[in-house]
Amino acid sequence: MVNNYEGDIPNSDYQGLCEVMVEETKGIKIIKENSLFFILLSVVFGIFCTVCLYKSLSGINIPLLVIVWMFCCMTALNKLEIKIPRISYLYMTAIMLFSISTIFTTSSFSLFFNASSIIFFGYMLLQRNFYETRNWQLLGFLLDILNMIVQVIANIFTPFSHLAACRKKKVAKESKFKYVIIGLIISIPLVMIVLSLLISADSIFSQMFASIFENINFEDLFGISFVFGIGSIGFYAVLAGFASQQNSDNLINIRKGEPVIAITVTSILTLIYLMFSLIQIKYLFIGGVNSLPAGFTYSNYARSGFFQLVFVSIINFGLVLLCISVFKESKVLKALLLIISLCTYVMIASSVYRMLLYVAAYHLTFLRVLVLWFLAVLTVLMTGIIVTIFYEKFNLLRFSLIVVLSFYMVFSYAKPDKIIAEYNISHINRLTYSDVSYMLNNLSYDAAPAISKIDLSKVNMHTESKQTLNSDFQEYFERVKKDYNDRGIRGFNFSSYEANKAVPK
């Protein structure tokens, strides 16, 4: 890896995932020499982190916090004398888009993965600024993530050690400060004894002292302190973790395995997959009802085994990736991996077909939409895997990031809960009480505008169920109004606003 710091920095070999650095990097030296500056920057971020996140995890507060974080990061990188590469602005754009997406949805799934995406691309932004990653492959990138987690944990107490080192430069002030700390420690038990005696001695003083603590919400005090600590200390620890990384031109090269091992394993799997794929083509895609063996109905056959196929497809993806990353080049192995990849396409197609039949019979749910989305992503990623099998210089890491980013961005902004509700309502004559109840209790408020248009008279259910459903609708829209009113300014959310507008008057 090539560091972006200016000046010559000696290279060293990569000797382990979590190798302890003996010699401080230039970045760590700058952070230590300017510890007060970086501590102040961390405190500023910690304050904004507390104001934006405490008891408000979705709304306009998220883009605001992201802007502050990026400002603090750019300020820190400038102080560290790091030249910011142009790709950083692409990462910052992605981070902003994910943060803005949180304003337009109330889906817990989307909010969680938006936050995860912000953290992930924040990591990518810092990683690319601290060292060169353009020639990395996917496995080396994943190993570096594990390494960075260890580095950040190892640097949790770094701001305190840097601050202590800074104080040692001021010997005279240091000695007085030490005595102040000793005095404060001694005063704690003494103050507690004196206060307890005075409180028991005078009832007026006792009431006055009690009234002070009555106005203090210790739960909020602890929560605010915790968020501030995580934000400020975490910011400093992340910077120190990245700055302490090795400056090396050597990539992690683990492709030294004997290909015969992989050939043996993949040969067995290839035979099984070919047999399975032929059955799928004969009975599911081409044959239809008349070609099934006795005792099988077409609908039951098509709807069974879906999740097993998805799981096997994921295993195949990981297996092919592992083989091209760990084992030495072999033409036989490449051919076997190609066959496995093509069989994986058949399994994915079978899974999609089975799921579409299931949706046609039982309507859409969030899980079914999510699985179909995931299979689409997996199909494109398998294409990248096939290219990598025959063209080793293909940057699978960059390809995978672009694919996942693009697909998830579409998924996040598309409001899947709203799409689910609209699709199900378009088949209202086939809906049952449980179908409508699912939309009321399992979908986010993104679906509220569509749900408000449901004509209960067209739903297929008994009179008693319709009466229960009327009550459920009233409770649902009461929750919608409460969610909107409880958000306040920090948590303002367009999806919640639109849901509140859709509440029947």
Short mmCIF file of C-alpha atoms in Angstrom, two decimals:
data_model
loop_
_atom_site.label_atom_id
_atom_site.label_comp_id
_atom_site.label_asym_id
_atom_site.label_seq_id
_atom_site.Cartn_x
_atom_site.Cartn_y
_atom_site.Cartn_z
CA MET A 1 0.00 0.00 0.00
CA VAL A 2 1.25 3.49 -0.79
CA ASN A 3 0.59 6.18 1.75
CA ASN A 4 -0.62 9.58 0.59
CA TYR A 5 1.56 11.49 3.04
CA GLU A 6 4.16 13.72 1.48
CA GLY A 7 7.81 12.80 1.98
CA ASP A 8 9.66 9.50 2.09
CA ILE A 9 8.39 6.88 4.51
CA PRO A 10 10.27 3.58 4.83
CA ASN A 11 8.40 0.46 3.70
CA SER A 12 7.99 -2.65 5.84
CA ASP A 13 6.60 -6.11 5.10
CA TYR A 14 3.11 -7.14 6.11
CA GLN A 15 3.66 -9.56 9.01
CA GLY A 16 0.16 -10.21 10.21
CA LEU A 17 -3.35 -8.90 10.30
CA CYS A 18 -2.97 -7.10 13.62
CA GLU A 19 0.78 -6.43 13.69
CA VAL A 20 1.88 -3.99 16.37
CA MET A 21 3.73 -1.03 14.92
CA VAL A 22 7.07 -0.36 16.60
CA GLU A 23 7.83 2.85 14.77
CA GLU A 24 5.22 5.59 14.79
CA THR A 25 3.91 6.69 11.41
CA LYS A 26 4.03 10.30 10.33
CA GLY A 27 0.28 10.56 10.91
CA ILE A 28 0.47 9.41 14.52
CA LYS A 29 3.32 11.85 15.18
CA ILE A 30 1.25 14.74 13.79
CA ILE A 31 -1.79 13.72 15.83
CA LYS A 32 0.30 13.44 19.00
CA GLU A 33 2.03 16.80 18.43
CA ASN A 34 -1.33 18.45 17.78
CA SER A 35 -3.39 16.41 20.22
CA LEU A 36 -5.26 19.45 21.59
CA PHE A 37 -6.38 20.38 18.06
CA PHE A 38 -7.63 16.85 17.31
CA ILE A 39 -9.27 16.54 20.73
CA LEU A 40 -11.10 19.83 20.13
CA LEU A 41 -12.19 18.58 16.70
CA SER A 42 -13.40 15.31 18.26
CA VAL A 43 -15.31 17.22 20.95
CA VAL A 44 -17.03 19.34 18.27
CA PHE A 45 -18.10 16.18 16.46
CA GLY A 46 -19.18 14.60 19.76
CA ILE A 47 -21.41 17.60 20.52
CA PHE A 48 -23.10 17.46 17.11
CA CYS A 49 -23.36 13.70 17.40
CA THR A 50 -25.25 14.09 20.69
CA VAL A 51 -27.51 16.89 19.43
CA CYS A 52 -28.40 15.01 16.25
CA LEU A 53 -28.62 11.39 17.39
CA TYR A 54 -29.86 11.32 20.98
CA LYS A 55 -33.42 9.95 20.87
CA SER A 56 -33.69 10.81 17.17
CA LEU A 57 -32.26 8.34 14.68
CA SER A 58 -34.09 9.42 11.53
CA GLY A 59 -34.91 12.78 10.01
CA ILE A 60 -33.13 15.93 8.87
CA ASN A 61 -30.68 15.47 11.76
CA ILE A 62 -28.90 12.67 9.86
CA PRO A 63 -27.81 14.71 6.80
CA LEU A 64 -26.76 17.52 9.17
CA LEU A 65 -24.57 15.13 11.18
CA VAL A 66 -23.07 13.70 7.98
CA ILE A 67 -22.12 17.20 6.80
CA VAL A 68 -20.45 17.93 10.15
CA TRP A 69 -18.61 14.58 10.06
CA MET A 70 -17.28 15.23 6.56
CA PHE A 71 -16.19 18.74 7.56
CA CYS A 72 -14.33 17.36 10.59
CA CYS A 73 -12.73 14.63 8.47
CA MET A 74 -11.56 17.05 5.77
CA THR A 75 -10.18 19.37 8.46
CA ALA A 76 -8.30 16.48 10.07
CA LEU A 77 -6.92 15.24 6.74
CA ASN A 78 -5.71 18.74 5.92
CA LYS A 79 -3.95 18.96 9.28
CA LEU A 80 -2.36 15.55 8.61
CA GLU A 81 -0.99 16.91 5.32
CA ILE A 82 -2.87 14.33 3.25
CA LYS A 83 -3.71 15.18 -0.33
CA ILE A 84 -7.35 14.25 -0.87
CA PRO A 85 -7.85 12.06 -4.01
CA ARG A 86 -10.72 12.84 -6.37
CA ILE A 87 -12.51 9.56 -5.67
CA SER A 88 -13.14 10.86 -2.14
CA TYR A 89 -15.81 13.17 -3.54
CA LEU A 90 -17.59 10.17 -5.05
CA TYR A 91 -17.65 8.50 -1.63
CA MET A 92 -18.90 11.72 -0.02
CA THR A 93 -21.68 11.96 -2.60
CA ALA A 94 -22.76 8.38 -1.84
CA ILE A 95 -22.73 9.11 1.91
CA MET A 96 -24.89 12.21 1.41
CA LEU A 97 -27.37 10.31 -0.77
CA PHE A 98 -27.78 7.63 1.89
CA SER A 99 -28.25 10.26 4.60
CA ILE A 100 -30.85 12.11 2.53
CA SER A 101 -32.65 8.82 1.93
CA THR A 102 -33.40 8.61 5.67
CA ILE A 103 -35.61 11.70 5.34
CA PHE A 104 -37.86 9.95 2.85
CA THR A 105 -38.56 6.66 4.61
CA THR A 106 -39.73 5.32 7.95
CA SER A 107 -38.80 1.71 7.13
CA SER A 108 -36.66 0.27 9.94
CA PHE A 109 -34.86 -1.94 7.42
CA SER A 110 -33.99 0.97 5.14
CA LEU A 111 -32.96 3.18 8.06
CA PHE A 112 -30.65 0.48 9.42
CA PHE A 113 -28.99 -0.21 6.08
CA ASN A 114 -28.76 3.48 5.27
CA ALA A 115 -26.83 3.93 8.52
CA SER A 116 -24.70 0.86 7.75
CA SER A 117 -23.97 2.22 4.26
CA ILE A 118 -22.98 5.61 5.67
CA ILE A 119 -20.54 3.92 8.07
CA PHE A 120 -19.19 1.62 5.34
CA PHE A 121 -18.54 4.37 2.80
CA GLY A 122 -17.16 6.56 5.57
CA TYR A 123 -14.65 3.78 6.15
CA MET A 124 -13.95 3.63 2.40
CA LEU A 125 -13.40 7.39 2.34
CA LEU A 126 -10.83 7.32 5.13
CA GLN A 127 -9.15 4.16 3.85
CA ARG A 128 -8.60 5.63 0.39
CA ASN A 129 -7.15 8.83 1.89
CA PHE A 130 -4.72 7.13 4.24
CA TYR A 131 -3.33 4.56 1.81
CA GLU A 132 -3.53 3.31 -1.76
CA THR A 133 -6.21 0.67 -2.47
CA ARG A 134 -6.76 0.79 -6.23
CA ASN A 135 -5.12 -2.61 -6.85
CA TRP A 136 -6.80 -4.39 -3.95
CA GLN A 137 -9.01 -7.41 -4.44
CA LEU A 138 -12.13 -8.27 -2.46
CA LEU A 139 -10.56 -10.69 0.05
CA GLY A 140 -7.73 -8.28 0.93
CA PHE A 141 -10.31 -5.54 1.43
CA LEU A 142 -12.35 -7.69 3.84
CA LEU A 143 -9.20 -8.54 5.80
CA ASP A 144 -8.39 -4.85 6.09
CA ILE A 145 -11.84 -4.16 7.56
CA LEU A 146 -11.12 -6.69 10.31
CA ASN A 147 -7.70 -5.15 10.83
CA MET A 148 -9.19 -1.66 11.13
CA ILE A 149 -11.77 -2.79 13.72
CA VAL A 150 -8.87 -4.07 15.84
CA GLN A 151 -6.91 -0.87 15.30
CA VAL A 152 -9.81 1.37 16.37
CA ILE A 153 -10.44 -0.69 19.51
CA ALA A 154 -6.70 -0.55 20.29
CA ASN A 155 -6.78 3.27 20.00
CA ILE A 156 -9.76 3.95 22.28
CA PHE A 157 -7.48 5.30 25.02
CA THR A 158 -5.14 7.08 22.59
CA PRO A 159 -6.67 10.57 23.10
CA PHE A 160 -6.00 10.27 26.83
CA SER A 161 -2.42 9.08 26.35
CA HIS A 162 -1.75 11.83 23.81
CA LEU A 163 -3.21 14.41 26.17
CA ALA A 164 -1.04 13.09 29.01
CA ALA A 165 2.04 13.29 26.77
CA CYS A 166 1.15 16.87 25.90
CA ARG A 167 0.91 17.80 29.57
CA LYS A 168 4.35 16.39 30.29
CA LYS A 169 5.82 19.19 28.18
CA LYS A 170 4.56 21.69 30.75
CA VAL A 171 6.34 20.47 33.87
CA ALA A 172 5.44 23.32 36.17
CA LYS A 173 1.76 23.29 35.31
CA GLU A 174 1.78 19.49 35.34
CA SER A 175 2.88 19.31 38.97
CA LYS A 176 0.13 21.72 40.13
CA PHE A 177 -2.49 19.95 38.07
CA LYS A 178 -1.52 16.68 39.69
CA TYR A 179 -2.16 18.14 43.15
CA VAL A 180 -5.54 19.46 42.01
CA ILE A 181 -6.54 15.97 40.91
CA ILE A 182 -5.37 14.52 44.25
CA GLY A 183 -7.39 17.15 46.10
CA LEU A 184 -10.54 16.38 44.10
CA ILE A 185 -10.20 12.66 44.79
CA ILE A 186 -9.77 13.26 48.53
CA SER A 187 -12.77 15.63 48.59
CA ILE A 188 -15.26 13.14 47.16
CA PRO A 189 -15.76 10.95 50.29
CA LEU A 190 -15.50 14.01 52.57
CA VAL A 191 -18.20 15.89 50.64
CA MET A 192 -20.49 12.84 50.73
CA ILE A 193 -20.15 12.54 54.53
CA VAL A 194 -20.69 16.26 55.15
CA LEU A 195 -23.70 16.44 52.81
CA SER A 196 -25.37 13.44 54.42
CA LEU A 197 -24.95 14.98 57.87
CA LEU A 198 -26.24 18.40 56.82
CA ILE A 199 -29.22 16.91 54.99
CA SER A 200 -30.24 14.96 58.08
CA ALA A 201 -29.62 18.01 60.31
CA ASP A 202 -31.91 20.53 58.59
CA SER A 203 -35.20 19.72 56.83
CA ILE A 204 -35.23 22.95 54.77
CA PHE A 205 -31.73 22.27 53.46
CA SER A 206 -32.78 18.68 52.79
CA GLN A 207 -35.81 19.79 50.72
CA MET A 208 -33.75 22.34 48.80
CA PHE A 209 -31.09 19.75 48.01
CA ALA A 210 -33.73 17.20 46.99
CA SER A 211 -35.43 19.70 44.66
CA ILE A 212 -32.16 20.14 42.78
CA PHE A 213 -32.00 16.44 41.93
CA GLU A 214 -35.73 16.23 41.17
CA ASN A 215 -35.15 18.38 38.10
CA ILE A 216 -32.31 16.19 36.85
CA ASN A 217 -33.22 13.31 34.58
CA PHE A 218 -30.41 10.88 35.25
CA GLU A 219 -31.48 8.66 32.36
CA ASP A 220 -31.06 11.55 29.91
CA LEU A 221 -27.85 12.62 31.63
CA PHE A 222 -26.37 9.15 31.19
CA GLY A 223 -27.65 8.82 27.61
CA ILE A 224 -26.29 12.20 26.53
CA SER A 225 -22.93 11.50 28.17
CA PHE A 226 -22.76 8.08 26.51
CA VAL A 227 -23.53 9.38 22.99
CA PHE A 228 -21.07 12.26 23.45
CA GLY A 229 -18.35 9.87 24.63
CA ILE A 230 -18.90 7.46 21.75
CA GLY A 231 -18.90 10.31 19.21
CA SER A 232 -15.85 12.22 20.45
CA ILE A 233 -13.63 9.33 21.56
CA GLY A 234 -14.68 7.24 18.55
CA PHE A 235 -13.76 10.01 16.11
CA TYR A 236 -10.28 10.36 17.61
CA ALA A 237 -9.78 6.57 17.80
CA VAL A 238 -10.75 6.09 14.14
CA LEU A 239 -8.31 8.78 12.99
CA ALA A 240 -5.54 7.30 15.14
CA GLY A 241 -6.37 3.79 13.90
CA PHE A 242 -6.02 4.77 10.25
CA ALA A 243 -2.94 6.92 10.91
CA SER A 244 -1.19 4.04 12.68
CA GLN A 245 -1.48 1.70 9.67
CA GLN A 246 1.61 0.31 8.04
CA ASN A 247 3.06 2.12 5.07
CA SER A 248 3.68 -0.74 2.67
CA ASP A 249 3.67 -1.25 -1.08
CA ASN A 250 2.92 -4.98 -0.70
CA LEU A 251 -0.62 -6.26 -1.08
CA ILE A 252 -1.81 -9.19 0.99
CA ASN A 253 -1.01 -12.13 -1.28
CA ILE A 254 -2.51 -15.40 -0.08
CA ARG A 255 -2.92 -17.06 -3.50
CA LYS A 256 -0.50 -19.89 -2.77
CA GLY A 257 -2.83 -22.89 -2.33
CA GLU A 258 -2.39 -26.10 -4.28
CA PRO A 259 -5.12 -26.11 -7.00
CA VAL A 260 -5.53 -29.92 -6.84
CA ILE A 261 -7.38 -29.47 -3.54
CA ALA A 262 -9.83 -27.04 -5.10
CA ILE A 263 -10.17 -29.19 -8.24
CA THR A 264 -11.12 -32.24 -6.13
CA VAL A 265 -13.79 -30.33 -4.19
CA THR A 266 -15.24 -28.48 -7.17
CA SER A 267 -15.32 -31.62 -9.36
CA ILE A 268 -17.67 -33.35 -6.95
CA LEU A 269 -19.86 -30.28 -6.61
CA THR A 270 -19.89 -29.75 -10.38
CA LEU A 271 -21.39 -33.21 -10.99
CA ILE A 272 -24.10 -32.61 -8.40
CA TYR A 273 -24.90 -29.14 -9.75
CA LEU A 274 -25.11 -30.37 -13.35
CA MET A 275 -27.63 -33.05 -12.37
CA PHE A 276 -29.67 -30.55 -10.38
CA SER A 277 -29.60 -27.97 -13.18
CA LEU A 278 -30.82 -30.49 -15.73
CA ILE A 279 -33.76 -31.35 -13.48
CA GLN A 280 -34.64 -27.67 -13.12
CA ILE A 281 -34.55 -27.16 -16.88
CA LYS A 282 -36.60 -30.29 -17.59
CA TYR A 283 -39.31 -30.06 -14.94
CA LEU A 284 -39.53 -26.38 -13.96
CA PHE A 285 -38.66 -24.33 -17.05
CA ILE A 286 -39.60 -26.54 -20.02
CA GLY A 287 -41.69 -29.55 -19.00
CA GLY A 288 -44.51 -28.02 -17.04
CA VAL A 289 -47.31 -29.96 -15.35
CA ASN A 290 -47.36 -33.02 -17.63
CA SER A 291 -43.65 -33.81 -17.19
CA LEU A 292 -43.69 -34.07 -13.38
CA PRO A 293 -43.33 -37.51 -11.75
CA ALA A 294 -46.40 -39.03 -10.07
CA GLY A 295 -47.33 -37.45 -6.74
CA PHE A 296 -46.10 -33.94 -7.61
CA THR A 297 -48.28 -30.92 -8.33
CA TYR A 298 -46.72 -28.08 -10.30
CA SER A 299 -47.51 -25.34 -7.79
CA ASN A 300 -46.20 -27.28 -4.78
CA TYR A 301 -43.06 -28.30 -6.66
CA ALA A 302 -42.37 -24.75 -7.81
CA ARG A 303 -42.86 -23.20 -4.36
CA SER A 304 -40.72 -25.67 -2.43
CA GLY A 305 -37.01 -25.37 -1.81
CA PHE A 306 -36.73 -21.66 -2.53
CA PHE A 307 -34.62 -20.64 0.44
CA GLN A 308 -32.42 -23.73 0.12
CA LEU A 309 -31.56 -22.67 -3.43
CA VAL A 310 -30.79 -19.13 -2.33
CA PHE A 311 -28.45 -20.48 0.34
CA VAL A 312 -26.67 -22.79 -2.10
CA SER A 313 -26.26 -19.85 -4.53
CA ILE A 314 -24.58 -17.84 -1.77
CA ILE A 315 -22.30 -20.79 -0.97
CA ASN A 316 -21.32 -21.05 -4.65
CA PHE A 317 -20.52 -17.34 -4.81
CA GLY A 318 -18.28 -17.62 -1.76
CA LEU A 319 -16.67 -20.84 -3.03
CA VAL A 320 -15.73 -19.40 -6.42
CA LEU A 321 -14.43 -16.20 -4.80
CA LEU A 322 -12.34 -18.24 -2.36
CA CYS A 323 -10.87 -20.42 -5.11
CA ILE A 324 -9.78 -17.53 -7.31
CA SER A 325 -8.32 -15.71 -4.29
CA VAL A 326 -6.49 -18.54 -2.49
CA PHE A 327 -5.44 -21.19 -5.02
CA LYS A 328 -2.81 -20.95 -7.74
CA GLU A 329 -3.90 -20.53 -11.36
CA SER A 330 -5.12 -23.69 -13.10
CA LYS A 331 -6.99 -24.12 -16.39
CA VAL A 332 -8.90 -27.14 -15.05
CA LEU A 333 -9.95 -25.21 -11.95
CA LYS A 334 -11.07 -22.27 -14.10
CA ALA A 335 -13.25 -24.58 -16.21
CA LEU A 336 -14.83 -26.13 -13.12
CA LEU A 337 -15.46 -22.72 -11.56
CA LEU A 338 -17.10 -21.55 -14.78
CA ILE A 339 -19.46 -24.55 -14.75
CA ILE A 340 -20.32 -23.92 -11.09
CA SER A 341 -21.00 -20.26 -11.89
CA LEU A 342 -23.29 -21.18 -14.80
CA CYS A 343 -25.12 -23.70 -12.60
CA THR A 344 -25.52 -20.95 -10.03
CA TYR A 345 -27.32 -18.89 -12.67
CA VAL A 346 -29.72 -21.80 -13.15
CA MET A 347 -30.31 -21.98 -9.39
CA ILE A 348 -30.91 -18.24 -9.20
CA ALA A 349 -33.36 -18.43 -12.12
CA SER A 350 -35.13 -21.34 -10.41
CA SER A 351 -35.35 -19.37 -7.16
CA VAL A 352 -36.76 -16.30 -8.91
CA TYR A 353 -39.30 -18.36 -10.84
CA ARG A 354 -40.47 -20.15 -7.68
CA MET A 355 -40.77 -16.86 -5.82
CA LEU A 356 -42.80 -15.21 -8.61
CA LEU A 357 -45.23 -18.14 -8.53
CA TYR A 358 -45.47 -17.78 -4.77
CA VAL A 359 -46.12 -14.03 -5.05
CA ALA A 360 -48.84 -14.65 -7.63
CA ALA A 361 -50.63 -16.89 -5.13
CA TYR A 362 -49.91 -15.14 -1.82
CA HIS A 363 -49.11 -11.51 -2.74
CA LEU A 364 -46.05 -9.46 -1.84
CA THR A 365 -44.31 -9.13 1.51
CA PHE A 366 -41.17 -7.22 2.39
CA LEU A 367 -39.13 -10.42 2.69
CA ARG A 368 -40.19 -11.58 -0.78
CA VAL A 369 -39.24 -8.24 -2.34
CA LEU A 370 -35.94 -8.25 -0.46
CA VAL A 371 -35.07 -11.76 -1.64
CA LEU A 372 -35.88 -10.91 -5.27
CA TRP A 373 -33.69 -7.80 -4.98
CA PHE A 374 -30.88 -9.84 -3.46
CA LEU A 375 -31.05 -12.42 -6.25
CA ALA A 376 -30.78 -9.63 -8.83
CA VAL A 377 -27.65 -8.32 -7.05
CA LEU A 378 -26.20 -11.83 -6.81
CA THR A 379 -26.76 -12.39 -10.55
CA VAL A 380 -24.73 -9.30 -11.48
CA LEU A 381 -22.01 -10.12 -8.92
CA MET A 382 -21.67 -13.63 -10.39
CA THR A 383 -21.00 -11.98 -13.75
CA GLY A 384 -18.10 -10.12 -12.15
CA ILE A 385 -16.86 -13.40 -10.67
CA ILE A 386 -16.86 -15.07 -14.10
CA VAL A 387 -14.89 -12.19 -15.60
CA THR A 388 -12.37 -12.45 -12.74
CA ILE A 389 -11.88 -16.20 -13.36
CA PHE A 390 -10.41 -15.49 -16.79
CA TYR A 391 -9.10 -11.95 -16.35
CA GLU A 392 -7.25 -11.64 -13.06
CA LYS A 393 -6.62 -7.90 -13.40
CA PHE A 394 -10.35 -7.22 -13.31
CA ASN A 395 -11.04 -5.14 -10.18
CA LEU A 396 -13.75 -7.26 -8.57
CA LEU A 397 -13.76 -5.10 -5.44
CA ARG A 398 -14.59 -1.90 -7.30
CA PHE A 399 -17.13 -3.72 -9.47
CA SER A 400 -18.85 -5.24 -6.42
CA LEU A 401 -19.01 -1.90 -4.63
CA ILE A 402 -20.52 -0.14 -7.63
CA VAL A 403 -23.10 -2.92 -8.12
CA VAL A 404 -24.18 -3.07 -4.47
CA LEU A 405 -24.20 0.73 -4.16
CA SER A 406 -26.32 1.19 -7.29
CA PHE A 407 -28.80 -1.56 -6.46
CA TYR A 408 -29.23 -0.50 -2.84
CA MET A 409 -29.59 3.16 -3.77
CA VAL A 410 -32.49 2.22 -6.04
CA PHE A 411 -33.96 -0.05 -3.35
CA SER A 412 -33.68 2.64 -0.68
CA TYR A 413 -35.29 5.45 -2.69
CA ALA A 414 -37.96 3.20 -4.24
CA LYS A 415 -39.82 2.79 -0.91
CA PRO A 416 -40.45 -0.98 -1.16
CA ASP A 417 -43.14 -0.88 1.55
CA LYS A 418 -45.18 1.51 -0.60
CA ILE A 419 -44.69 -0.70 -3.67
CA ILE A 420 -45.82 -3.76 -1.68
CA ALA A 421 -48.98 -2.03 -0.50
CA GLU A 422 -49.84 -0.72 -3.97
CA TYR A 423 -49.30 -4.15 -5.56
CA ASN A 424 -51.41 -5.96 -2.97
CA ILE A 425 -54.20 -3.37 -3.12
CA SER A 426 -54.30 -3.74 -6.93
CA HIS A 427 -55.41 -7.34 -6.24
CA ILE A 428 -57.87 -6.30 -3.53
CA ASN A 429 -60.53 -8.83 -4.54
CA ARG A 430 -58.15 -11.62 -3.51
CA LEU A 431 -57.01 -10.02 -0.25
CA THR A 432 -57.97 -11.58 3.08
CA TYR A 433 -58.04 -10.21 6.61
CA SER A 434 -54.52 -11.49 7.26
CA ASP A 435 -53.20 -9.77 4.10
CA VAL A 436 -54.56 -6.38 5.17
CA SER A 437 -53.48 -6.96 8.76
CA TYR A 438 -49.95 -7.63 7.51
CA MET A 439 -49.85 -4.27 5.74
CA LEU A 440 -51.11 -2.47 8.85
CA ASN A 441 -48.72 -4.09 11.30
CA ASN A 442 -45.61 -5.03 9.32
CA LEU A 443 -45.08 -2.29 6.76
CA SER A 444 -43.60 1.09 7.61
CA TYR A 445 -45.51 4.36 7.30
CA ASP A 446 -44.14 4.66 3.76
CA ALA A 447 -47.17 2.55 2.85
CA ALA A 448 -49.72 4.77 4.64
CA PRO A 449 -50.80 6.82 1.58
CA ALA A 450 -51.60 3.59 -0.29
CA ILE A 451 -53.25 1.92 2.71
CA SER A 452 -55.53 4.94 3.20
CA LYS A 453 -57.11 4.18 -0.21
CA ILE A 454 -58.18 0.62 0.67
CA ASP A 455 -61.88 -0.04 0.10
CA LEU A 456 -62.75 -2.53 2.86
CA SER A 457 -65.98 -3.52 1.12
CA LYS A 458 -63.92 -5.24 -1.60
CA VAL A 459 -61.78 -7.28 0.79
CA ASN A 460 -62.65 -10.98 0.89
CA MET A 461 -63.63 -11.63 4.54
CA HIS A 462 -66.53 -12.14 6.95
CA THR A 463 -68.57 -9.31 8.49
CA GLU A 464 -66.99 -9.87 11.91
CA SER A 465 -63.51 -9.53 10.42
CA LYS A 466 -64.49 -6.29 8.67
CA GLN A 467 -65.61 -4.80 11.99
CA THR A 468 -62.30 -5.81 13.57
CA LEU A 469 -60.42 -4.40 10.59
CA ASN A 470 -62.22 -1.05 10.90
CA SER A 471 -60.95 -0.82 14.46
CA ASP A 472 -57.45 -1.83 13.30
CA PHE A 473 -57.52 0.98 10.72
CA GLN A 474 -58.39 3.56 13.36
CA GLU A 475 -55.55 2.38 15.60
CA TYR A 476 -53.15 2.38 12.64
CA PHE A 477 -53.83 6.00 11.71
CA GLU A 478 -53.63 7.02 15.35
CA ARG A 479 -50.12 5.58 15.38
CA VAL A 480 -49.33 7.47 12.16
CA LYS A 481 -50.38 10.77 13.73
CA LYS A 482 -48.48 10.06 16.94
CA ASP A 483 -45.30 9.19 15.03
CA TYR A 484 -45.47 12.50 13.14
CA ASN A 485 -46.23 14.60 16.22
CA ASP A 486 -43.47 12.97 18.32
CA ARG A 487 -40.71 13.65 15.81
CA GLY A 488 -40.26 17.37 16.35
CA ILE A 489 -37.90 19.47 14.25
CA ARG A 490 -34.82 17.21 14.53
CA GLY A 491 -36.70 14.11 13.41
CA PHE A 492 -38.74 15.69 10.61
CA ASN A 493 -39.29 13.06 7.94
CA PHE A 494 -41.05 13.50 4.60
CA SER A 495 -42.43 9.96 4.67
CA SER A 496 -43.99 10.56 8.09
CA TYR A 497 -45.32 13.90 6.84
CA GLU A 498 -46.95 12.29 3.78
CA ALA A 499 -48.38 9.51 5.97
CA ASN A 500 -49.91 12.08 8.32
CA LYS A 501 -51.46 13.90 5.36
CA ALA A 502 -53.03 10.63 4.23
CA VAL A 503 -54.86 10.10 7.54
CA PRO A 504 -58.62 10.11 6.84
CA LYS A 505 -60.28 13.23 8.25
#
